[in-house]
Short mmCIF file of C-alpha atoms in Angstrom, two decimals:
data_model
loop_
_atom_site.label_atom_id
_atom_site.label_comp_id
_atom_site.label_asym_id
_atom_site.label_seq_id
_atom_site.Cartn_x
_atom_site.Cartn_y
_atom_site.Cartn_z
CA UNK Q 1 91.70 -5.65 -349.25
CA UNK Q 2 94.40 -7.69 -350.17
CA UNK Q 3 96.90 -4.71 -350.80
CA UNK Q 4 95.69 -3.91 -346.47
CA UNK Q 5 96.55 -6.94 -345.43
CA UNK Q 6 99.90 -7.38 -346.77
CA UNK Q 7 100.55 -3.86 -345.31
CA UNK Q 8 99.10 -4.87 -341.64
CA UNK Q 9 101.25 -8.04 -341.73
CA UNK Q 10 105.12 -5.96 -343.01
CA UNK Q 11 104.25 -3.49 -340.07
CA UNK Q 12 103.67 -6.43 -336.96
CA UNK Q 13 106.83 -7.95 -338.34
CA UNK Q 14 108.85 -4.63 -338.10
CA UNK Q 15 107.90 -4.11 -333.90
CA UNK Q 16 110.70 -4.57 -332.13
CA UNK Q 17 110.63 -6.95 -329.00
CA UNK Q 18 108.39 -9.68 -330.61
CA UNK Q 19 110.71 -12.39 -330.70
CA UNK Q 20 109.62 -15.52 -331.31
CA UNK Q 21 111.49 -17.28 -328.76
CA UNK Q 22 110.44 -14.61 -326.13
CA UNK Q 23 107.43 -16.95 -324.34
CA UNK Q 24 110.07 -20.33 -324.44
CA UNK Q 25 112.43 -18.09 -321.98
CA UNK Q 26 110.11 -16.60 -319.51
CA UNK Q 27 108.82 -20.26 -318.86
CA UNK Q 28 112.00 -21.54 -317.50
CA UNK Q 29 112.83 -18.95 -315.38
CA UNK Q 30 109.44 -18.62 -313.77
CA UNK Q 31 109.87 -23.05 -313.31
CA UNK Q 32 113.29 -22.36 -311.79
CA UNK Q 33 111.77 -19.47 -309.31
CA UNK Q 34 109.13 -21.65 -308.38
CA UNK Q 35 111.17 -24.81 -308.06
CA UNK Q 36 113.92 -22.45 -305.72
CA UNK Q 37 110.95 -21.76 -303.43
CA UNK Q 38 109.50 -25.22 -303.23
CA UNK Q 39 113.38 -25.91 -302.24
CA UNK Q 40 113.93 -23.59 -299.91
CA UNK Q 41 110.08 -24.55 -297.93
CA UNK Q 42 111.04 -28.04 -297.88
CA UNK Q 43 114.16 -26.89 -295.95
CA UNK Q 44 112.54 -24.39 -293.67
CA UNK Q 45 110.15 -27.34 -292.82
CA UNK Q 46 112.67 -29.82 -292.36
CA UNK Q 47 114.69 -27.58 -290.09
CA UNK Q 48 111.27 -27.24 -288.04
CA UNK Q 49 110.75 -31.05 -288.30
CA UNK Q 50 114.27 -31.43 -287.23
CA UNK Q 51 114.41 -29.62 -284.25
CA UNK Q 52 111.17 -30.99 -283.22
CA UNK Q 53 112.29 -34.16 -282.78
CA UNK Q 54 115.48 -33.06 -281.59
CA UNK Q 55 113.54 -31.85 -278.88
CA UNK Q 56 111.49 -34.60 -278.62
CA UNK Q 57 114.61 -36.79 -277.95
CA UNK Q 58 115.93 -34.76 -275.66
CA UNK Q 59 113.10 -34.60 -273.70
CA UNK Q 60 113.10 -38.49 -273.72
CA UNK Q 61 116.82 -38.60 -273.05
CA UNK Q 62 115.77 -36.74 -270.05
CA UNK Q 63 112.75 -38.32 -269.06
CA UNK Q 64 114.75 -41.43 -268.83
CA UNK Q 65 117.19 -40.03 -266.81
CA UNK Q 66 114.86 -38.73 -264.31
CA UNK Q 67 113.55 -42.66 -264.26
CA UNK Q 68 116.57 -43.90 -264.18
CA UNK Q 69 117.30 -41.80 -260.73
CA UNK Q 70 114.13 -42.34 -259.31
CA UNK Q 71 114.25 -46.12 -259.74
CA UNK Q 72 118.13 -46.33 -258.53
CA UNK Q 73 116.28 -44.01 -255.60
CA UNK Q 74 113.76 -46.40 -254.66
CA UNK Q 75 116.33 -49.62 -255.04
CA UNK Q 76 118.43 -47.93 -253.12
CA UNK Q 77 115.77 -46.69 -250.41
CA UNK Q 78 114.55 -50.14 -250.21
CA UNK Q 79 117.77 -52.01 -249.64
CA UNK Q 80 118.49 -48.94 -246.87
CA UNK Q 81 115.34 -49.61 -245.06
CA UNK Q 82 115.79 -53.26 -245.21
CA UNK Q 83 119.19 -52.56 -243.63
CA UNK Q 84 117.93 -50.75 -240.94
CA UNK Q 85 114.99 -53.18 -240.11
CA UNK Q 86 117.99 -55.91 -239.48
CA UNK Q 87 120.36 -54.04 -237.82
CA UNK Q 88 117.32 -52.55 -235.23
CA UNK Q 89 116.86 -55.70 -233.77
CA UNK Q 90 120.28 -56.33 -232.57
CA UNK Q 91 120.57 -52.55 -231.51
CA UNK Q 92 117.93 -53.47 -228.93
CA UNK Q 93 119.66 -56.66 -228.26
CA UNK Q 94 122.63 -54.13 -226.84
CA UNK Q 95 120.59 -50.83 -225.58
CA UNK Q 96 117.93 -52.69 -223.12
CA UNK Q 97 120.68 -54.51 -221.67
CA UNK Q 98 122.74 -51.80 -221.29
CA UNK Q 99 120.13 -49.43 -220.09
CA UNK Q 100 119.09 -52.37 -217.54
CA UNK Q 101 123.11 -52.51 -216.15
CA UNK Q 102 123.23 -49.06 -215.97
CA UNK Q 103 120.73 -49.03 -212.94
CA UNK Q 104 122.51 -51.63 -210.96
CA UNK Q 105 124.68 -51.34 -208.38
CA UNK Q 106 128.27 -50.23 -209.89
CA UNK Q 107 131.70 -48.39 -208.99
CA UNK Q 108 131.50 -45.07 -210.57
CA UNK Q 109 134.43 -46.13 -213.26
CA UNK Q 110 132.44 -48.75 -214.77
CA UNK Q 111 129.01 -47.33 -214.88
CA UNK Q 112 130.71 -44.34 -216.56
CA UNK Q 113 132.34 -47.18 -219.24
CA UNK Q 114 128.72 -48.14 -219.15
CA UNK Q 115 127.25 -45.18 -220.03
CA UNK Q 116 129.65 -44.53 -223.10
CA UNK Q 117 128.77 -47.66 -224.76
CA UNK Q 118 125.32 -46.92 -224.23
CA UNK Q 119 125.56 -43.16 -225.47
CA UNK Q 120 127.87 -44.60 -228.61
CA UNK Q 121 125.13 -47.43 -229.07
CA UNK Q 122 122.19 -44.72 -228.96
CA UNK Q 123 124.17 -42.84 -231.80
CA UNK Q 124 124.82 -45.23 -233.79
CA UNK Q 125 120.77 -46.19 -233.53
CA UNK Q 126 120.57 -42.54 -234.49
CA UNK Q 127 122.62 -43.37 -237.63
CA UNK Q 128 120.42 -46.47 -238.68
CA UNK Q 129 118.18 -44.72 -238.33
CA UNK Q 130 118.81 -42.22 -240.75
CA UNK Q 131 119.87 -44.84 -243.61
CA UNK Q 132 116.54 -44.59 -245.17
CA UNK Q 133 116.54 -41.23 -245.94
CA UNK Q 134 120.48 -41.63 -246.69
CA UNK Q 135 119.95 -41.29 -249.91
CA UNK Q 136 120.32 -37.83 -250.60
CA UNK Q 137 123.23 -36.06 -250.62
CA UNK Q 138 122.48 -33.27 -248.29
CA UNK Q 139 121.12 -35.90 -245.67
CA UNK Q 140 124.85 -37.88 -245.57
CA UNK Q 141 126.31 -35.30 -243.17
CA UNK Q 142 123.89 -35.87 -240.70
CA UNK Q 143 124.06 -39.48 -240.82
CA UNK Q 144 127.85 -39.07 -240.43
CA UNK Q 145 127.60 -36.51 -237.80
CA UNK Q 146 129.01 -37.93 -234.29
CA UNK Q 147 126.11 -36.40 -231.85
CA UNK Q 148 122.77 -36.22 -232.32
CA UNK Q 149 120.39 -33.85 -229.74
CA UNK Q 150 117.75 -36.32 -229.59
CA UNK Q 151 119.37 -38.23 -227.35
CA UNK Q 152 119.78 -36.70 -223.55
CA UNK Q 153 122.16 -37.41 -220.98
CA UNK Q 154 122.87 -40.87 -219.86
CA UNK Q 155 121.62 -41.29 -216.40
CA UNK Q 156 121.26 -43.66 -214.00
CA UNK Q 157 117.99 -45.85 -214.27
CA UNK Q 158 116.82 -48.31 -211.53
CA UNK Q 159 116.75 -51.60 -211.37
CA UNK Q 160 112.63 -53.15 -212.34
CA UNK Q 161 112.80 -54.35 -208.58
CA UNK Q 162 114.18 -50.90 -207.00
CA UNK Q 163 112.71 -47.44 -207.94
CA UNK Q 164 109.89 -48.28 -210.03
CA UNK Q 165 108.62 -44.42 -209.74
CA UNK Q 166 111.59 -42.64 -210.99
CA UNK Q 167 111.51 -45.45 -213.64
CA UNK Q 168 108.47 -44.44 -214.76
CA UNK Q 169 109.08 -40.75 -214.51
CA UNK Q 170 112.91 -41.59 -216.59
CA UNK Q 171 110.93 -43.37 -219.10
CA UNK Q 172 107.99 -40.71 -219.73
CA UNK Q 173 110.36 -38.00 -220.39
CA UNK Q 174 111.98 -40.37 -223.48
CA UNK Q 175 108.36 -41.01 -224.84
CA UNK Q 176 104.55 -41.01 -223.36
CA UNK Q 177 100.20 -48.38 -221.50
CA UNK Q 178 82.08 -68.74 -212.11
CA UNK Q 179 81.62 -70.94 -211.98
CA UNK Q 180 77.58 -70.49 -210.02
CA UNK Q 181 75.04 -72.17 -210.22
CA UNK Q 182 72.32 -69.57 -209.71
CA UNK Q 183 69.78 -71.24 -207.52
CA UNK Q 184 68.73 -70.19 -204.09
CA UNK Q 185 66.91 -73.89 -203.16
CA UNK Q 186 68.59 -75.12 -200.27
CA UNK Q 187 69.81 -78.08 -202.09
CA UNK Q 188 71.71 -75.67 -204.63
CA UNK Q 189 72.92 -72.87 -202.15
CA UNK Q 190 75.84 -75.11 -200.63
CA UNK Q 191 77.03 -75.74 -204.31
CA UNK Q 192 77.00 -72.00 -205.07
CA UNK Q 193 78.71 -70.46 -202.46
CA UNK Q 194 81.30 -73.72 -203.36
CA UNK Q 195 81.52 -72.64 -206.97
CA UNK Q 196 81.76 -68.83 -205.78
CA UNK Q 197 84.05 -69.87 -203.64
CA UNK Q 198 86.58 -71.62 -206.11
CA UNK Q 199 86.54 -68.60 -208.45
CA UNK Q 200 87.85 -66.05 -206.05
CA UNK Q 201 90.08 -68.76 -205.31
CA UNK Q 202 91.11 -69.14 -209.04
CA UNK Q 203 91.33 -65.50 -209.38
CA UNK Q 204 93.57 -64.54 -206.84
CA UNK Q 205 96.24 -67.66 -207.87
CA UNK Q 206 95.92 -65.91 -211.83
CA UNK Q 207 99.25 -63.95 -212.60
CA UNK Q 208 98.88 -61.36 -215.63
CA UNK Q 209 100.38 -64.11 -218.32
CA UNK Q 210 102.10 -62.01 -221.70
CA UNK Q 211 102.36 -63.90 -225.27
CA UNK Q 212 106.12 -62.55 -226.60
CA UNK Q 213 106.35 -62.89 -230.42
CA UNK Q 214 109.44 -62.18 -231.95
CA UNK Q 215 111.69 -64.33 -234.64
CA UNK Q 216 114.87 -63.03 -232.44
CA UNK Q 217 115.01 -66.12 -229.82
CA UNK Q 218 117.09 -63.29 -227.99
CA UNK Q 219 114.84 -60.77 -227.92
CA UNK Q 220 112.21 -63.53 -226.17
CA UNK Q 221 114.59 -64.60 -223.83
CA UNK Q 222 115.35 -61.22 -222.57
CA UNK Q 223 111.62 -59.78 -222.13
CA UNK Q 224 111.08 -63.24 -220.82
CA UNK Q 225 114.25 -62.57 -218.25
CA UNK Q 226 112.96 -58.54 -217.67
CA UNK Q 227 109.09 -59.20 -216.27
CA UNK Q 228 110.24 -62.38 -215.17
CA UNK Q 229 108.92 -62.40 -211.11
CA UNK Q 230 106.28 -59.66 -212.36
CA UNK Q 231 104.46 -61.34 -214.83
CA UNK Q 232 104.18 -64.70 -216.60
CA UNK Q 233 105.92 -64.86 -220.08
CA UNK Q 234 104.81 -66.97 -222.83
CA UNK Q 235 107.20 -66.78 -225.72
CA UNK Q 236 106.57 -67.58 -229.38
CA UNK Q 237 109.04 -67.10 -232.66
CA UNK Q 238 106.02 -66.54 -235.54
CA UNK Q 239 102.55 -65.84 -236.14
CA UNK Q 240 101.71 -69.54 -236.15
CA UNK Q 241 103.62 -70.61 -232.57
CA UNK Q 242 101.68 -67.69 -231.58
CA UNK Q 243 98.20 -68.95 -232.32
CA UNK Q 244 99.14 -72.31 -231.16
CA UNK Q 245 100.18 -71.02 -227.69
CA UNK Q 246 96.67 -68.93 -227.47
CA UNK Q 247 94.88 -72.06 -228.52
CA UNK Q 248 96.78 -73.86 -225.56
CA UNK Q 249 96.71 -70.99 -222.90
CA UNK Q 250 93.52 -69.81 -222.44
CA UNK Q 251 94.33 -67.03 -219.59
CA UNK Q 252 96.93 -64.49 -221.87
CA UNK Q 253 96.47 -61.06 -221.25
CA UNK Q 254 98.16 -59.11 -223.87
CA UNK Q 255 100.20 -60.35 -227.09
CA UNK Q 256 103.28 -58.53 -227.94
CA UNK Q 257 104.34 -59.21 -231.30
CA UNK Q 258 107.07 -58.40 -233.65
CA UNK Q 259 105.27 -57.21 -237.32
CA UNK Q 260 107.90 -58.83 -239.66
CA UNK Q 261 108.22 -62.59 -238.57
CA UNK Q 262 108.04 -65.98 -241.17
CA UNK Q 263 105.03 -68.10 -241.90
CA UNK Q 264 103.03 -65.33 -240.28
CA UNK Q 265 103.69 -61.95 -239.87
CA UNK Q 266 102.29 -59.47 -236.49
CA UNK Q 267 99.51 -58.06 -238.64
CA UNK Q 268 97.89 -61.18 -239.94
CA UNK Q 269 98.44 -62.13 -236.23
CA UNK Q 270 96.95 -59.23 -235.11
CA UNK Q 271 93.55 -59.60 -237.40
CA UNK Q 272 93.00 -63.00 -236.32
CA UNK Q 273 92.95 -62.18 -232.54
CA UNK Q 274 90.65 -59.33 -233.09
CA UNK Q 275 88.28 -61.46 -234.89
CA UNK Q 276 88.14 -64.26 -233.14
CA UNK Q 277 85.65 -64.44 -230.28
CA UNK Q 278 87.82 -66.34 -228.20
CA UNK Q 279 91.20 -63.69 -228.18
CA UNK Q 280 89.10 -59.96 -229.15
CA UNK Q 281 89.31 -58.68 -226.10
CA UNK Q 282 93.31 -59.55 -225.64
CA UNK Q 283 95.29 -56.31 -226.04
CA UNK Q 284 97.84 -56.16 -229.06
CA UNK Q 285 101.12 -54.34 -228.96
CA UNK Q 286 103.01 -54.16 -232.40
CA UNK Q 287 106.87 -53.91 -232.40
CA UNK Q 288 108.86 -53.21 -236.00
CA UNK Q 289 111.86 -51.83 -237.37
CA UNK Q 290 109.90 -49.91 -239.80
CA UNK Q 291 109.44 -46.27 -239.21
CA UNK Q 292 107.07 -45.93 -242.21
CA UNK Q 293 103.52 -44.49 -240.59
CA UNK Q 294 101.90 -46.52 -243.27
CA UNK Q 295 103.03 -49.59 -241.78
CA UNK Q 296 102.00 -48.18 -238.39
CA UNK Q 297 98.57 -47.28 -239.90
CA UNK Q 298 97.52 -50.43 -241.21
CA UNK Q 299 98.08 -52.25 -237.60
CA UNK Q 300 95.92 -49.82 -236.10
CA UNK Q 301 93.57 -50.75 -238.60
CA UNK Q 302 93.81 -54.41 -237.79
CA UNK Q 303 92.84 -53.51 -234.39
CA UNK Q 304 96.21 -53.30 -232.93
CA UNK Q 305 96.19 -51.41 -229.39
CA UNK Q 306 99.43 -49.98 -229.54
CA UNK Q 307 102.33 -49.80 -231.20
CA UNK Q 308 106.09 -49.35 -230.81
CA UNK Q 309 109.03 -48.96 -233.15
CA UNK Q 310 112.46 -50.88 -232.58
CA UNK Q 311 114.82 -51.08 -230.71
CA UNK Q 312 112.52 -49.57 -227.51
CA UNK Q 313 113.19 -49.38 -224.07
CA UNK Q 314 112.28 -52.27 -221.95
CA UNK Q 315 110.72 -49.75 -219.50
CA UNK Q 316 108.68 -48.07 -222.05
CA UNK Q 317 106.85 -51.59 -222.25
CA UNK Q 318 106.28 -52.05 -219.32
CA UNK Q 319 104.81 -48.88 -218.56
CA UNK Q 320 102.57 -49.69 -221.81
CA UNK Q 321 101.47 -52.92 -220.28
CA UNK Q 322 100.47 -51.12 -216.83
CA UNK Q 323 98.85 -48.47 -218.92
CA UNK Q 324 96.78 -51.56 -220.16
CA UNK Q 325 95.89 -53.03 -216.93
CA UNK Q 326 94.86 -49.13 -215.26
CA UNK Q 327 92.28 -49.27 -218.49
CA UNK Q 328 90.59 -52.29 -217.96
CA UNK Q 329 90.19 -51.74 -213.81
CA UNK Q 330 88.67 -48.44 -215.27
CA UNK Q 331 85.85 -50.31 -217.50
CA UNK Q 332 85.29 -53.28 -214.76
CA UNK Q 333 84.57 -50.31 -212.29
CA UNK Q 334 82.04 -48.70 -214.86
CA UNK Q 335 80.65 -52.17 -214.99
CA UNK Q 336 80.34 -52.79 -211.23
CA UNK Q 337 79.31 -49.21 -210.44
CA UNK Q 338 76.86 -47.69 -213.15
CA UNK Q 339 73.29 -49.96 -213.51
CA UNK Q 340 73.24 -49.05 -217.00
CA UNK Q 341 76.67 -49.11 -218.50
CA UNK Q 342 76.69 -49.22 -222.19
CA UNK Q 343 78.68 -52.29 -223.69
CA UNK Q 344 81.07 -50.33 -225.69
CA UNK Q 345 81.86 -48.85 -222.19
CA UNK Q 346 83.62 -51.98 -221.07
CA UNK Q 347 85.17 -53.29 -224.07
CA UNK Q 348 87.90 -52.43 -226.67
CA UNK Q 349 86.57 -54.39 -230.11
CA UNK Q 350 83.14 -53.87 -231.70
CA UNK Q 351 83.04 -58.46 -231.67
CA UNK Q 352 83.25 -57.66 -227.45
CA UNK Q 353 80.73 -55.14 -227.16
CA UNK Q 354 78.35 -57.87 -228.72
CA UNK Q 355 79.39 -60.49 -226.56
CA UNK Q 356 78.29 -58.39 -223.17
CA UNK Q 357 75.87 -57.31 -225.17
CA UNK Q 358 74.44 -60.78 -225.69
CA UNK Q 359 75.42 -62.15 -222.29
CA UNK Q 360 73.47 -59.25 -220.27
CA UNK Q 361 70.46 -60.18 -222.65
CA UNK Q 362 70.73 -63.78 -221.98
CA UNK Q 363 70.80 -63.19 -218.10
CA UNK Q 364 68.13 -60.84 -218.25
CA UNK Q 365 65.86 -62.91 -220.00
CA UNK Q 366 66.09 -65.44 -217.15
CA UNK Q 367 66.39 -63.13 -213.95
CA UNK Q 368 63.46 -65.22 -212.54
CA UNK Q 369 64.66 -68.62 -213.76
CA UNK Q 370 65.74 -70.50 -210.34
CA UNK Q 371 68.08 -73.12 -212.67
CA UNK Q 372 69.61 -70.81 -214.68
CA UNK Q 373 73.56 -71.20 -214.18
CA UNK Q 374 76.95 -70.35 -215.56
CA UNK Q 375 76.73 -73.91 -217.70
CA UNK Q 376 73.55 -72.36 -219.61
CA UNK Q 377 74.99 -69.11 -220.20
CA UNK Q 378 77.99 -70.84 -221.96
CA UNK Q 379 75.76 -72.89 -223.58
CA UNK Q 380 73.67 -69.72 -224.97
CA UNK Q 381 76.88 -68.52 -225.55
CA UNK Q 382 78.30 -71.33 -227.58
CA UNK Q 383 81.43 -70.97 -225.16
CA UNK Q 384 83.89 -73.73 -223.67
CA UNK Q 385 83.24 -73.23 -219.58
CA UNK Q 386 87.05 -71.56 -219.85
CA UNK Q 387 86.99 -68.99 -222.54
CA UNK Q 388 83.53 -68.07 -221.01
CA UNK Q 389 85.11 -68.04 -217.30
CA UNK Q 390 88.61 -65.94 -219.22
CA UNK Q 391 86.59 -63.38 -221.32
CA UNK Q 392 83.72 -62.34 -218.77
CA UNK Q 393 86.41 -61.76 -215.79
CA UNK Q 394 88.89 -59.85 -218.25
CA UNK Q 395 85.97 -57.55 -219.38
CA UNK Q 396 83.76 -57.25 -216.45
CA UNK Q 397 86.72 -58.22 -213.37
CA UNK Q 398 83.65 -60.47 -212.64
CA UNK Q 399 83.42 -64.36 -213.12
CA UNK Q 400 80.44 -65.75 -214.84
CA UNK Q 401 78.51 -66.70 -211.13
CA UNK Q 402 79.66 -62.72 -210.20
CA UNK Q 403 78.30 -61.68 -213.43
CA UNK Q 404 75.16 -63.39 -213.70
CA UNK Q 405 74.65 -62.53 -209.78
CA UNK Q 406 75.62 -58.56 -210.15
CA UNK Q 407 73.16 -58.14 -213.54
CA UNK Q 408 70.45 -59.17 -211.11
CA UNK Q 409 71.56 -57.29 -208.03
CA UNK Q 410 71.79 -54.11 -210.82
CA UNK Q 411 68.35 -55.04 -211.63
CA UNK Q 412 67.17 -55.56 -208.15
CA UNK Q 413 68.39 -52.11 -207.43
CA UNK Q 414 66.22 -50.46 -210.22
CA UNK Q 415 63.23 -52.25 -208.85
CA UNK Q 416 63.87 -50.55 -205.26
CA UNK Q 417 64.33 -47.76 -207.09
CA UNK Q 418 61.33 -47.03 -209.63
CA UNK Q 419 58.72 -49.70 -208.30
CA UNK Q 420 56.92 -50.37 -204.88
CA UNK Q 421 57.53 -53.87 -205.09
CA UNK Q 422 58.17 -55.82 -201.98
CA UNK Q 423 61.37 -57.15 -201.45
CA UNK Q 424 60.20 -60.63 -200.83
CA UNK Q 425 58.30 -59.84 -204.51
CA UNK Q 426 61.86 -58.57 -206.08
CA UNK Q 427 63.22 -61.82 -204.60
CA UNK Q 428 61.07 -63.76 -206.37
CA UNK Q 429 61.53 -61.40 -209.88
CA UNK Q 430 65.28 -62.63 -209.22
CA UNK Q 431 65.01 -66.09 -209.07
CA UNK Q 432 65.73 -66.15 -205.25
CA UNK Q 433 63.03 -68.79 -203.18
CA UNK Q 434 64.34 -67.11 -200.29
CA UNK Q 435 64.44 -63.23 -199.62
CA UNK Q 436 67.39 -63.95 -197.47
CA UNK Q 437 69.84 -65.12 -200.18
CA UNK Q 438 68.77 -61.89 -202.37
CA UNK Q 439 69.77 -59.52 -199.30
CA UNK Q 440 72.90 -61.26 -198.73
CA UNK Q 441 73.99 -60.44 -202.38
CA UNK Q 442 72.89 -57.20 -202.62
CA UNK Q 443 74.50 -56.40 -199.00
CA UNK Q 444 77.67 -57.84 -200.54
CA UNK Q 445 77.25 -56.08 -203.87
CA UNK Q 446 76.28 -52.73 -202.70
CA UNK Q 447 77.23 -52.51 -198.52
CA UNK Q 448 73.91 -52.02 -197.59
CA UNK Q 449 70.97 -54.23 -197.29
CA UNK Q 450 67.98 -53.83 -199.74
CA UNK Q 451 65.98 -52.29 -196.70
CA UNK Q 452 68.66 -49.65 -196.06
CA UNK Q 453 69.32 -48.77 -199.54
CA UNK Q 454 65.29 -48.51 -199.83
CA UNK Q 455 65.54 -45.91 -197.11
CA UNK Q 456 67.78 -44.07 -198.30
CA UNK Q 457 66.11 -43.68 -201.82
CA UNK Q 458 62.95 -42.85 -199.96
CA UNK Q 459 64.64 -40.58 -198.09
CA UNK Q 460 65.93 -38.71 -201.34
CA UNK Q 461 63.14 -38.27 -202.69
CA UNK Q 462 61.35 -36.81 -199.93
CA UNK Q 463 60.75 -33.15 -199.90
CA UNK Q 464 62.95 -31.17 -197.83
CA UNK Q 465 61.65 -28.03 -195.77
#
């Protein structure tokens, strides 16, 4: 055994390749390897780290940039606009005129001078109008540009007095405006055909009266100056003079109001009329120097009626405010003519429709009440005697005697019609003692006497052969 294991151990010793420091060297370079790759990952990886957030902060960079441009944009859109919204103004101040002179009278040499200012002051409202949208560099030509095609010929336009017509047709082509006590007692008859009496009177001495609201005292004075003869003119520099005057002048007719004015502005203006009881049924026409349709929108919402964007031709208004007047003829005539017109028929504001609404109610709930007069319907309406007297006429073209006579003559008429009442017996329905006074105002309401108009419903309905 011992002779073996000598033997064993001389031939291990004599293999070549066993070193003994063999295992020490094939550690380190394996380490080194592995520590080379660990290296060279952590590179790779920062590389990809790197140009991540060199990415990143070009993005931002850019980002920035694109705020930066957007924001000088908007700064520079907004002091633009707010240019232009000052500088409209006193384009008006020299186009109405202008357009105004142009009609007059004149040698041919100086309504030609004429009509060169006007065309140069028409392009340079062209121009302001552009300096919104100025902004962009493709847009500056056209703001530069000397002629414009929107704007036609120059050509000669009437005086307000003269050619009202070819006015109108000039203007269209540039852009498409009782007092009664109801008692038939002979004690109270003399006193109602008195009170009757005094409101036709009062009607027919009423001029259509127009509220002006601008902060440009010029731009007051010369509307004022324009319609002056035509119309009455009220004039007002802010929201508040505005109210003031309404509070103080209970027979205006339409408000024309400039949007951006101190202490209060056309829409805050504008809501208050349409939701007050005493003003809702007094047209509104907005004027700005905005062109934005949001603007535009939101009066409309208010309840403006109409709206206009400076500087605007004089004639355009006017035409606006006749437009007006043609509409409400057209609802007092649906009131006078049709037995059962519908409330929102007649009026322009939802607060209106429920004052007729009310007032027909009230006066049919006393038809046969011989002392029921204009001073109880005001009363029932909780109404001064003059808003009551203003509102009922501008809706109706009726005073509160008219109106509180015609519901029952509209009434009396459906009786004729569906029932075989007696007249005498509608009479009495009506509040009328008399059968005489009833076919008086039904004569005078409908040009025919109950009898006739009986007759000729009979007659109707009788068979033909």
């Amino acid at each position: 055994m011992g002779i073996c294991t000598i033997g064993n151990s001389i031939e291990l010793a004599a293999v070549p390749g066993l070193d003994s420091e063999a295992p020490s060297s094939v550690s380190i370079w394996a380490i080194l390897f592995v520590a080379l790759l660990v290296c060279v990952c952590f590179y790779i990886l920062y590389r990809i780290m790197a140009t991540r957030e060199r990415k990143k902060l070009e993005e931002l960079k850019s980002q920035m940039k694109r705020e930066n441009e957007k924001e000088m944009d908007l700064m520079k859109q907004h002091i633009l606009t707010n240019a232009s919204q000052e500088l409209r103004p006193s384009i008006t101040m020299v186009i109405s005129p202008l357009q105004q002179l142009v009609g007059e009278p004149l040698t041919d040499e100086l309504r030609g001078r004429l009509q060169m200012v006007l065309r140069n002051a028409q392009i340079l409202l062209h121009q302001v109008n552009l300096l919104p949208s100025g902004t962009k560099s493709n847009i500056i030509p056209a703001i530069i540009a000397p002629t414009d095609p929107i704007f036609p010929k120059v050509v000669n336009q009437p005086t307000p007095s003269g050619q009202a017509e070819d006015s109108q047709n000039e203007v269209k082509k540039q852009e498409e405006h009782s007092q009664n006590v109801v008692d038939d007692s002979n004690v109270a008859q003399m006193t109602m055909e008195r009170g009757e009496m005094e409101e036709e009177q009062t009607k027919e001495n009423e001029r259509f009266t127009m509220l002006m609201v601008d902060d440009s005292p010029d731009m007051c004075r010369f509307v004022r100056d324009y319609f002056r003869g035509e119309y009455n003119v009220l004039t007002a520099n802010n929201g508040e003079q505005a109210v003031k005057a309404l509070i103080e002048n209970e027979y205006i007719d339409l408000v024309v109001s400039d949007v951006t004015m101190p202490k209060m502005d056309g829409l805050e203006l504008c809501r208050q009329i349409k939701t007050d009881l005493r003003w809702s049924h007094i047209p509104v026409i907005l004027l700005t120097g905005r062109t934005s349709e949001e603007m535009e929108v939101k009066g409309l919402a208010l309840g403006a009626d109409d709206y206009i964007t400076k500087p605007f031709n004089v004639e355009m208004l006017r035409l606006r405010v006749k437009k007006f007047m043609e509409k409400k003829e057209d609802r007092q005539r649906q009131f006078r003519e049709n037995a059962d017109v519908l409330p929102s028929d007649i009026t322009i504001t939802p607060v209106d429709a429920e004052f007729i609404q009310r007032a027909i109610q009230i006066c049919e709930s006393n038809l046969s009440n011989v002392d029921f007069s204009v001073e109880a319907l005001g009363r029932e309406m909780e109404l001064s005697r003059t808003y009551l007297y203003k509102k009922i006429l501008n809706i109706t073209g009726k005073a509160p005697g008219e109106f509180i006579r015609t519901i029952r003559m509209k009434r009396g008429k459906q009786y004729l019609e569906k029932t075989n009442m007696a007249i005498s017996e509608i009479a009495t329905a009506l509040g009328y003692n008399s059968p005489k006074r009833f076919t008086e105002n039904f004569k005078n309401e409908y040009g025919m006497s109950p009898s006739e108009y009986l007759r000729q419903v009979r007659s109707e309905k009788a068979p033909k052969n």
